[in-house]
Each structure stands twice: as C-alpha cells, then as structure tokens.
C-alpha cells in the first residue's frame, strides 16, 4: 500500500499539471477535450455557421432583398411590436412576484413558485391551444367576441397573448433567487429611516437587482421574438398581417425559397448571439461587483481564495 | 474552507453571499414581522396575473376534456397514429436526453477542469439553443443533414438517413436540450472539493475510482436533474422538429404535431385529448424534477437556481 502510494507520488512528481493528485493523464485530458469540442462543433458551431452560409450563398443582393421585401418587413415590425407588449408586462409581473416571494413569508409560497414555472413545462403547441379553446370560434368566449366584433384568434392580440404565456416565467425566475439571496435588510433600513415604499424600491432594490433584471429581460425578449410553436397555432399565417419573423421563415422555407428563409433566420440568429453577448457581459459585471463586495464580506473573500 | 457557503449557488448576477447568510434566519423563520410595504399589492397582482394568463387558460384544456365522453377520449388517445406519435416523442426525447447527459457531462468537465484555447467562447455559446429560435434551429439542422447538406452528404452514402426520418427528430431534440446538463452539472462540479479527491488519491485510489466513488456521487443529483430537464423540454418541442422530421404519419410525427394537425382540422376535442395526456406527463416530470432538485440541494448546497429551465443560472466562481 505504502509502496503504491509513493509510487504514484513519484510518477506524478514529474507531471506539470496543476493538481497532481487530482488531474488526469494527458491522453485522457486531450480525449475528453476532443470529444467535447467535436460534439459542440457538430451540434452548435456547424448549424450556427450554416445559417449565415445559406443566407449569403446567393449573394448580398439577394440577402438584402429578402429583408426589405414588404412581407418580411411587416413580419419584423410585428415581431418587434409583440415583444414590446409582452416583455414589459412580464417584467412588471416578474418584479411584483419576486418582491412578494422574496420579501415576505406566506403559506403556499412554494406552490406559487411552482405555478409560475408551469409555462416552461407546457409544450408550445399546447400554449397556443389553450387560447384557441378560450377565444376560438368554438371557444368559451368565441361567440361573445364574434357578436362584439373583437378578433383575438388569427390576429395580433392572440399572438401577444400566446407570447406572454410562453415568456411568463423568465423575469420572475431570474429575480426570485436573486432577491432571496440579497435579503431585505437594506430595504428595512430605508423604510425605518423614513423612505416611502416606492422610494425604497427605486433607490435600494432596483440598483441591487439591475443585472439580474437585465438578464431576465433579454432572455424574455429573445424568446418572445423567437417563439414559433405557440404563435403558429394562434396566428393563422396571414402574410403581411399576422406573420412574425419565425413564421415568415417557415413560409419561405416551405416555398423552397431557402436563401430568403435563411436571410430572415440570420437576423434571428444575430439576435440570439447579441443575447448571449449581453448575458456574458452581465455575468462579468456581476462577478466584478461580487469581487468588489468581497472586500467587505470576509466569507466571500475566503471563498474567493478557496476557488 | 466553509463547506456550505459557495458562490456557485448564487443566481447569475451573484449577490454577495454574506448578505444571504445574514438574512437566512429571516427567510427560514415563519411569519416574521417586517416593516416592508407592498405585500398586498405585489402578491395580489402576482396572483391576479398568474390566474389570468396561466391558470384560467390551462384549466380550459382540462374542462374541455370533460365535454368528451370517456370512450371518445380513449378512442382519440389510443388511435394508432396518436400512439405512434407519443412513442416517437418520448422515445426520441429519451435518446436525446441520454446523449446530452453523456456529452453534457464531458463538456461540463472540460469547461470546469481544463484550460484550452477557445474555452471562454465555448462556455458562452453553450446556451445558444436557449436563445436561438427553434424554427431557425430546425431549418439549419435540416439543411445540414439533408442528402445534399454539409453533414448529410457524408452520411447518406453510408445508408444513414437523418433528415426526414426519426433519426432527425433525435438530432433536433439533442440540439434543443444540449445546455441543460452542462449548466446544471457545471456549478456543482466547481463545488466538488479538491481536498476530497486528493484524500482519495493519497489513500491509493486510481483516478477512475476517485471519479466513480467521490466525484460521481457528488454530481449525480445534478446530472439527473439535467437529464430530466432536457427530457422534459424535448417532449414538448415543436419548432425545430417539424422541419427535420418530414412528418410522415406513423413514422416521424411527434405528439405536438398531432395536436397541431387536429387543430388545423378544427378537431378541438381531439387536439385537447392529446394535449391532456401530454400535460399530465409533463406535470409528473415537473414534480420529479422538483424532487430531484430538493435532493440536489440536500446533497450539495448549490444548484438552487437549476430549475430556471430556459435560463439555468450560469454564474461561476473564479
């Protein structure tokens, strides 16, 4: 036993790796890195590159024409409109939900958190279906809406509703753990010192949660602009009227107009890349603030050394 | 090293953990007095909005099934074409989740333990399937794996048909579920104490034994959670699959597509019946995921945020 241990130590003494006793042999390391990189290349990088390749294959001229064509332009506008309605609503909801859940104790809190997560576990097609059942011609409110000449299905309100449903949990999900971790001492101090509730929120809470909030909002926005299944069910696919960008991609693709389909898809891909870029920045920012705060927080500083 | 306190379990824009520990008694205590205002307003609005947007619409699905007779419901959900679509949806999701568990663990391991060029870029791009619209993923994968695509042109001569076959469904679902295992395992793996591994090594364990007996038990709950999240997401996926699967009845139709095509034929009751079966299964999965996460939390102080399905917290300590 002792011999085996000293033998190991002897062998590992010559290794250059940082953690002698807890590192793998070089061939294991290189194999694992190769496997991981190959997997990601096949499933991430090649599909990503192919979007831009296919979009530009027929030249920049075709690419540009596909984007400024009226139907594409109205799809872009509709997508922006839908996101501009759905994201702020879910933002307000997310902040309210996080405030209630993180700052107060009440029975049924865990149930509430689970219910907020529900839309994540529902298939997008079902998310669309529920609104068809409510507002469709045979739905609960269908006849009433028809007599009052209000159109929700196969119109913009339906698309907005489905998008709100699908992106419902994003901001709340991001803020609840963050605000729970921050506690409420700073807010309590502000209130005790005479600040009003709104003053406390604007000057204390909001600055504390701003990075988490930004992160939740950009994720919510990316999903709102890119949602396909739910919107597809409720939109009716009326060109120039109820087609969002993802639906426009589908129509072009099914017409074998691949260059145009990928041109519009490349815009959505850029949106995804920007989202990931902001996400990375937010993380860096939060980590930096975290390190700054570590100076005053001995435990965090300890942890910093340990890692 | 304080074992129970780690930055890895804080949500993305991580708050200084010390504040969390200071406020912990307040969070654990029942019905603590607080001077903070806005409880009625914020909780009231939360419940109102939740009811309006989520609960009432979802209950419509279940109430709609009550208008069907049991026989009608049963005939719809056991029709051969529907059963075939359930089998494909759950079978392909299972395979995709297994692929993602194996390779996701490798990716998480490599990202946490090794240094290599391009690591930061890879780390940032792992989340791409969360941010990329599913329709875009669908057409990109189809173009790649079709007979004349970059990858398909090498596979087709070998007799492997990916696009427009059930295999394509697996490929699309693997893409969709790719980040889950990586993002749930990564923070927990960062938390594994190097001292334990050193102890194992000094006691004569081989690297493989250390992995199997020390590291794997520590990350197992997170690994299973990632698997379940990836599986749950894949079962409901629609956008990416419809492009690559070819949608052949009995062969490559997924369950969400069955709902969609029944809706297109104005068969609302039929669509609802198929949807209810899927909803019940996904709620069961949600329950399972919650239990797994409670287990993870007991095992490891980390991974508090792992349920953020689309947005698993990606904070890392460095």
Coordinates of N, CA, C and O in Angstrom, one line a residue, chain A residues 98-211:
Chain A
X98 N -41.4 38.6 -7.5 CA -40.2 38.5 -6.8 C -40.2 39.2 -5.4 O -39.8 38.8 -4.4
X99 N -40.9 40.4 -5.5 CA -41.0 41.2 -4.3 C -41.8 40.5 -3.2 O -41.4 40.3 -2.1
X100 N -43.0 40.0 -3.7 CA -43.9 39.3 -2.8 C -43.2 38.0 -2.2 O -43.2 37.7 -1.0
X101 N -42.5 37.3 -3.1 CA -42.0 36.0 -2.7 C -40.7 36.1 -1.9 O -40.5 35.4 -0.9
X102 N -39.8 37.1 -2.2 CA -38.5 37.2 -1.6 C -38.6 38.0 -0.3 O -37.8 37.8 0.6
X103 N -39.6 38.9 -0.2 CA -39.5 39.8 1.0 C -40.5 39.4 2.1 O -40.5 40.0 3.1
X104 N -41.4 38.5 1.8 CA -42.5 38.2 2.7 C -42.6 36.7 2.9 O -42.2 35.9 2.0
X105 N -43.1 36.3 4.1 CA -43.4 34.9 4.3 C -44.9 34.7 4.2 O -45.7 35.5 4.8
X106 N -45.4 33.7 3.5 CA -46.8 33.4 3.5 C -47.0 32.0 3.1 O -46.2 31.4 2.5
X107 N -48.1 31.4 3.6 CA -48.4 30.0 3.3 C -48.6 29.8 1.8 O -49.2 30.7 1.1
X108 N -48.2 28.7 1.2 CA -48.4 28.4 -0.2 C -47.4 29.0 -1.1 O -47.5 29.0 -2.3
X109 N -46.3 29.5 -0.5 CA -45.2 30.1 -1.3 C -44.6 29.2 -2.3 O -44.4 29.5 -3.5
X110 N -44.3 28.0 -1.9 CA -43.7 27.0 -2.8 C -44.6 26.6 -3.9 O -44.2 26.5 -5.1
X111 N -45.9 26.5 -3.6 CA -46.9 26.2 -4.7 C -46.9 27.4 -5.7 O -46.9 27.1 -6.9
X112 N -46.8 28.6 -5.2 CA -46.8 29.7 -6.1 C -45.6 29.7 -7.0 O -45.7 29.9 -8.2
X113 N -44.4 29.4 -6.5 CA -43.2 29.3 -7.3 C -43.4 28.3 -8.4 O -43.0 28.5 -9.5
X114 N -43.9 27.1 -8.0 CA -44.1 26.0 -8.9 C -45.1 26.5 -10.0 O -44.9 26.2 -11.2
X115 N -46.2 27.2 -9.7 CA -47.2 27.6 -10.7 C -46.6 28.6 -11.6 O -46.9 28.6 -12.8
X116 N -45.7 29.4 -11.1 CA -45.0 30.4 -12.0 C -44.2 29.7 -13.1 O -44.1 30.2 -14.2
X117 N -43.6 28.6 -12.7 CA -42.8 27.8 -13.6 C -43.6 27.0 -14.7 O -43.0 26.5 -15.6
X118 N -44.9 26.9 -14.4 CA -45.7 26.0 -15.3 C -45.5 26.2 -16.8 O -45.3 25.2 -17.5
X119 N -45.5 27.4 -17.3 CA -45.4 27.6 -18.7 C -44.2 27.0 -19.3 O -44.2 26.6 -20.5
X120 N -43.1 26.8 -18.5 CA -41.9 26.2 -19.0 C -42.1 24.7 -19.3 O -41.4 24.2 -20.2
X121 N -43.0 24.1 -18.6 CA -43.2 22.7 -18.8 C -44.3 22.3 -19.7 O -44.7 21.2 -19.8
X122 N -44.9 23.3 -20.4 CA -46.0 23.1 -21.3 C -45.5 23.2 -22.7 O -44.8 24.1 -23.0
X123 N -45.8 22.3 -23.5 CA -45.4 22.3 -24.9 C -45.9 23.6 -25.6 O -47.0 24.0 -25.4
X124 N -45.1 24.2 -26.4 CA -45.5 25.5 -27.1 C -46.8 25.3 -27.8 O -47.7 26.2 -27.8
X125 N -47.0 24.2 -28.4 CA -48.3 24.0 -29.2 C -49.5 24.0 -28.2 O -50.5 24.6 -28.5
X126 N -49.3 23.4 -27.0 CA -50.4 23.5 -26.0 C -50.6 24.9 -25.6 O -51.8 25.3 -25.3
X127 N -49.6 25.7 -25.4 CA -49.7 27.1 -25.0 C -50.6 27.8 -26.0 O -51.4 28.7 -25.7
X128 N -50.4 27.5 -27.3 CA -51.3 28.1 -28.3 C -52.7 27.6 -28.2 O -53.7 28.3 -28.3
X129 N -52.8 26.2 -28.0 CA -54.1 25.6 -28.0 C -55.0 26.1 -26.9 O -56.2 26.3 -27.1
X130 N -54.4 26.5 -25.7 CA -55.3 27.0 -24.6 C -56.0 28.2 -25.0 O -57.2 28.4 -24.7
X131 N -55.4 29.1 -25.8 CA -56.0 30.3 -26.2 C -57.0 30.1 -27.3 O -58.0 30.8 -27.4
X132 N -56.8 29.1 -28.2 CA -57.8 28.7 -29.2 C -59.1 28.2 -28.4 O -60.2 28.6 -28.8
X133 N -58.9 27.4 -27.4 CA -60.0 26.9 -26.6 C -60.8 28.0 -25.9 O -62.0 28.0 -25.8
X134 N -60.1 29.1 -25.6 CA -60.7 30.2 -24.9 C -61.4 31.2 -25.9 O -62.6 31.5 -25.8
X135 N -60.7 31.6 -26.9 CA -61.1 32.6 -27.8 C -61.5 32.2 -29.2 O -61.9 33.0 -30.0
X136 N -61.2 30.9 -29.6 CA -61.5 30.4 -30.9 C -63.0 30.5 -31.2 O -63.8 30.7 -30.3
X137 N -63.4 30.2 -32.4 CA -64.8 30.3 -32.8 C -65.7 29.4 -32.0 O -66.8 29.7 -31.6
X138 N -65.1 28.2 -31.6 CA -65.9 27.3 -30.8 C -65.5 27.4 -29.3 O -65.9 26.6 -28.5
X139 N -64.7 28.4 -29.0 CA -64.2 28.5 -27.6 C -65.2 29.1 -26.7 O -66.3 29.5 -27.0
X140 N -64.8 29.2 -25.4 CA -65.6 29.8 -24.3 C -66.2 31.2 -24.7 O -67.3 31.5 -24.6
X141 N -65.2 32.0 -25.1 CA -65.6 33.4 -25.3 C -65.8 33.7 -26.8 O -66.1 34.8 -27.2
X142 N -65.6 32.7 -27.6 CA -65.7 32.8 -29.1 C -67.0 33.5 -29.5 O -66.9 34.6 -30.2
X143 N -68.2 33.0 -29.2 CA -69.4 33.6 -29.7 C -69.6 35.0 -29.2 O -70.0 35.9 -30.0
X144 N -69.2 35.3 -28.0 CA -69.3 36.6 -27.4 C -68.5 37.6 -28.2 O -68.9 38.7 -28.6
X145 N -67.2 37.2 -28.4 CA -66.3 38.0 -29.2 C -66.8 38.3 -30.6 O -66.7 39.4 -31.1
X146 N -67.4 37.3 -31.2 CA -67.9 37.4 -32.5 C -69.0 38.5 -32.6 O -69.0 39.3 -33.5
X147 N -69.9 38.4 -31.7 CA -71.0 39.4 -31.7 C -70.5 40.8 -31.4 O -71.2 41.7 -31.9
X148 N -69.5 40.9 -30.7 CA -68.9 42.3 -30.4 C -67.8 42.6 -31.4 O -67.2 43.7 -31.3
X149 N -67.6 41.8 -32.4 CA -66.7 42.0 -33.5 C -65.3 42.3 -32.9 O -64.6 43.2 -33.4
X150 N -64.9 41.5 -32.0 CA -63.5 41.6 -31.5 C -62.7 40.4 -32.0 O -63.2 39.3 -31.8
X151 N -61.6 40.6 -32.6 CA -60.8 39.5 -33.1 C -59.6 39.3 -32.3 O -58.8 40.2 -32.1
X152 N -59.5 38.1 -31.7 CA -58.3 37.7 -30.9 C -57.5 36.6 -31.6 O -56.3 36.7 -31.8
X153 N -58.3 35.6 -32.0 CA -57.6 34.5 -32.7 C -57.3 34.9 -34.1 O -58.0 35.7 -34.7
X154 N -56.2 34.4 -34.7 CA -55.7 34.7 -36.0 C -55.6 36.2 -36.2 O -55.9 36.8 -37.2
X155 N -55.2 36.9 -35.1 CA -55.0 38.3 -35.1 C -53.9 38.6 -34.1 O -53.4 37.8 -33.4
X156 N -53.5 39.9 -34.1 CA -52.4 40.3 -33.3 C -52.6 40.0 -31.8 O -51.7 39.5 -31.1
X157 N -53.8 40.3 -31.2 CA -54.0 40.1 -29.8 C -53.7 38.6 -29.4 O -53.1 38.4 -28.3
X158 N -54.1 37.7 -30.2 CA -53.8 36.3 -29.9 C -52.3 36.0 -29.9 O -51.8 35.2 -29.0
X159 N -51.6 36.6 -30.8 CA -50.2 36.4 -30.9 C -49.5 36.9 -29.6 O -48.6 36.3 -29.0
X160 N -50.0 38.1 -29.2 CA -49.4 38.7 -28.0 C -49.7 37.9 -26.8 O -48.8 37.6 -26.0
X161 N -50.9 37.4 -26.7 CA -51.3 36.5 -25.5 C -50.5 35.3 -25.4 O -49.9 34.9 -24.4
X162 N -50.3 34.6 -26.6 CA -49.5 33.4 -26.6 C -48.1 33.6 -26.2 O -47.4 32.9 -25.5
X163 N -47.6 34.8 -26.7 CA -46.2 35.1 -26.4 C -46.0 35.4 -24.9 O -45.0 35.0 -24.3
X164 N -47.0 36.1 -24.3 CA -46.9 36.4 -22.9 C -46.9 35.1 -22.1 O -46.1 34.9 -21.2
X165 N -47.8 34.2 -22.5 CA -47.8 32.9 -21.8 C -46.5 32.2 -21.8 O -46.0 31.7 -20.8
X166 N -45.9 32.1 -23.0 CA -44.7 31.4 -23.2 C -43.5 32.0 -22.5 O -42.6 31.3 -21.9
X167 N -43.5 33.4 -22.4 CA -42.3 34.0 -21.8 C -42.6 34.4 -20.3 O -41.8 35.1 -19.7
X168 N -43.8 34.0 -19.8 CA -44.2 34.4 -18.5 C -43.2 34.2 -17.4 O -43.0 35.2 -16.6
X169 N -42.5 33.1 -17.2 CA -41.7 32.9 -16.0 C -40.3 33.6 -16.1 O -39.7 33.7 -15.0
X170 N -39.8 34.1 -17.2 CA -38.4 34.4 -17.4 C -37.9 35.4 -16.3 O -36.9 35.1 -15.6
X171 N -38.6 36.6 -16.2 CA -38.0 37.6 -15.3 C -38.2 37.2 -13.9 O -37.3 37.3 -13.1
X172 N -39.4 36.6 -13.6 CA -39.6 36.2 -12.2 C -38.6 35.1 -11.8 O -38.0 35.2 -10.7
X173 N -38.3 34.2 -12.6 CA -37.4 33.1 -12.4 C -36.0 33.6 -12.1 O -35.3 33.0 -11.3
X174 N -35.6 34.7 -12.7 CA -34.3 35.3 -12.6 C -34.2 36.0 -11.3 O -33.2 36.0 -10.6
X175 N -35.3 36.8 -10.9 CA -35.3 37.7 -9.8 C -35.5 37.0 -8.5 O -34.9 37.4 -7.5
X176 N -36.4 36.0 -8.4 CA -36.7 35.4 -7.1 C -35.5 34.9 -6.3 O -35.3 35.3 -5.2
X177 N -34.6 34.0 -6.9 CA -33.5 33.6 -6.2 C -32.5 34.7 -5.8 O -31.9 34.8 -4.8
X178 N -32.4 35.7 -6.8 CA -31.5 36.8 -6.5 C -31.9 37.6 -5.3 O -31.2 38.0 -4.4
X179 N -33.3 38.0 -5.3 CA -33.7 38.8 -4.2 C -33.8 38.1 -2.9 O -33.6 38.6 -1.8
X180 N -34.0 36.8 -3.0 CA -34.0 36.0 -1.8 C -32.6 36.0 -1.2 O -32.4 36.1 0.0
X181 N -31.6 35.9 -2.1 CA -30.2 35.8 -1.6 C -29.8 37.2 -1.0 O -29.0 37.3 -0.1
X182 N -30.3 38.3 -1.5 CA -29.9 39.6 -1.1 C -30.6 39.9 0.3 O -30.1 40.8 1.0
X183 N -31.7 39.3 0.6 CA -32.3 39.6 1.9 C -33.0 41.0 1.8 O -33.1 41.6 0.8
X184 N -33.6 41.5 2.9 CA -34.3 42.7 2.9 C -33.8 43.7 3.9 O -34.5 44.7 4.2
X185 N -32.6 43.5 4.4 CA -32.0 44.5 5.4 C -31.9 45.9 4.9 O -32.3 46.8 5.6
X186 N -31.4 46.0 3.7 CA -31.2 47.4 3.2 C -32.5 48.1 3.0 O -32.7 49.3 3.4
X187 N -33.6 47.4 2.5 CA -34.9 48.0 2.3 C -35.5 48.4 3.7 O -36.1 49.4 3.9
X188 N -35.3 47.5 4.7 CA -35.8 47.7 6.0 C -35.2 49.0 6.6 O -35.9 49.8 7.2
X189 N -33.9 49.1 6.4 CA -33.2 50.3 6.9 C -33.8 51.6 6.3 O -34.1 52.5 7.0
X190 N -34.0 51.5 5.0 CA -34.5 52.7 4.3 C -35.9 53.1 4.8 O -36.2 54.2 5.1
X191 N -36.8 52.1 5.0 CA -38.1 52.3 5.5 C -38.1 52.9 6.9 O -38.7 53.9 7.2
X192 N -37.2 52.3 7.7 CA -37.1 52.8 9.1 C -36.6 54.2 9.1 O -37.0 55.0 10.0
X193 N -35.8 54.6 8.2 CA -35.2 55.9 8.1 C -36.2 56.9 7.5 O -35.9 58.1 7.2
X194 N -37.4 56.4 7.1 CA -38.5 57.3 6.6 C -38.7 57.3 5.1 O -39.5 58.1 4.7
X195 N -38.0 56.5 4.4 CA -38.3 56.5 2.9 C -39.7 55.8 2.7 O -40.1 55.0 3.4
X196 N -40.3 56.3 1.6 CA -41.6 55.6 1.2 C -41.3 54.3 0.5 O -40.2 54.0 0.2
X197 N -42.3 53.5 0.3 CA -42.2 52.2 -0.3 C -41.6 52.4 -1.7 O -40.6 51.7 -2.1
X198 N -42.1 53.3 -2.5 CA -41.6 53.4 -3.9 C -40.2 54.0 -3.9 O -39.4 53.6 -4.7
X199 N -39.9 54.9 -3.0 CA -38.5 55.4 -2.9 C -37.6 54.3 -2.6 O -36.5 54.2 -3.2
X200 N -37.9 53.5 -1.6 CA -37.1 52.3 -1.3 C -36.9 51.4 -2.5 O -35.8 51.0 -2.8
X201 N -38.0 51.2 -3.2 CA -37.8 50.3 -4.4 C -36.9 50.9 -5.5 O -36.0 50.2 -5.9
X202 N -37.1 52.2 -5.8 CA -36.3 52.8 -6.8 C -34.9 53.0 -6.5 O -34.0 52.8 -7.3
X203 N -34.6 53.3 -5.2 CA -33.2 53.7 -4.8 C -32.5 52.6 -4.2 O -31.2 52.6 -4.2
X204 N -33.1 51.6 -3.6 CA -32.4 50.5 -3.0 C -32.5 49.2 -3.8 O -31.6 48.6 -4.2
X205 N -33.8 48.7 -4.0 CA -34.0 47.4 -4.6 C -33.5 47.4 -6.0 O -32.8 46.5 -6.5
X206 N -34.0 48.4 -6.8 CA -33.7 48.3 -8.2 C -32.2 48.3 -8.5 O -31.8 47.5 -9.4
X207 N -31.4 49.2 -7.9 CA -30.0 49.2 -8.2 C -29.4 47.8 -7.8 O -28.5 47.3 -8.5
X208 N -29.9 47.2 -6.8 CA -29.4 45.9 -6.4 C -29.7 44.8 -7.3 O -28.9 43.8 -7.5
X209 N -30.8 44.8 -8.0 CA -31.2 43.7 -8.8 C -31.0 44.0 -10.3 O -31.4 43.3 -11.2
X210 N -30.4 45.2 -10.7 CA -30.4 45.6 -12.0 C -29.8 44.6 -13.0 O -30.3 44.4 -14.1
X211 N -28.7 43.9 -12.6 CA -28.1 42.9 -13.6 C -29.0 41.7 -13.8 O -29.1 41.2 -14.9

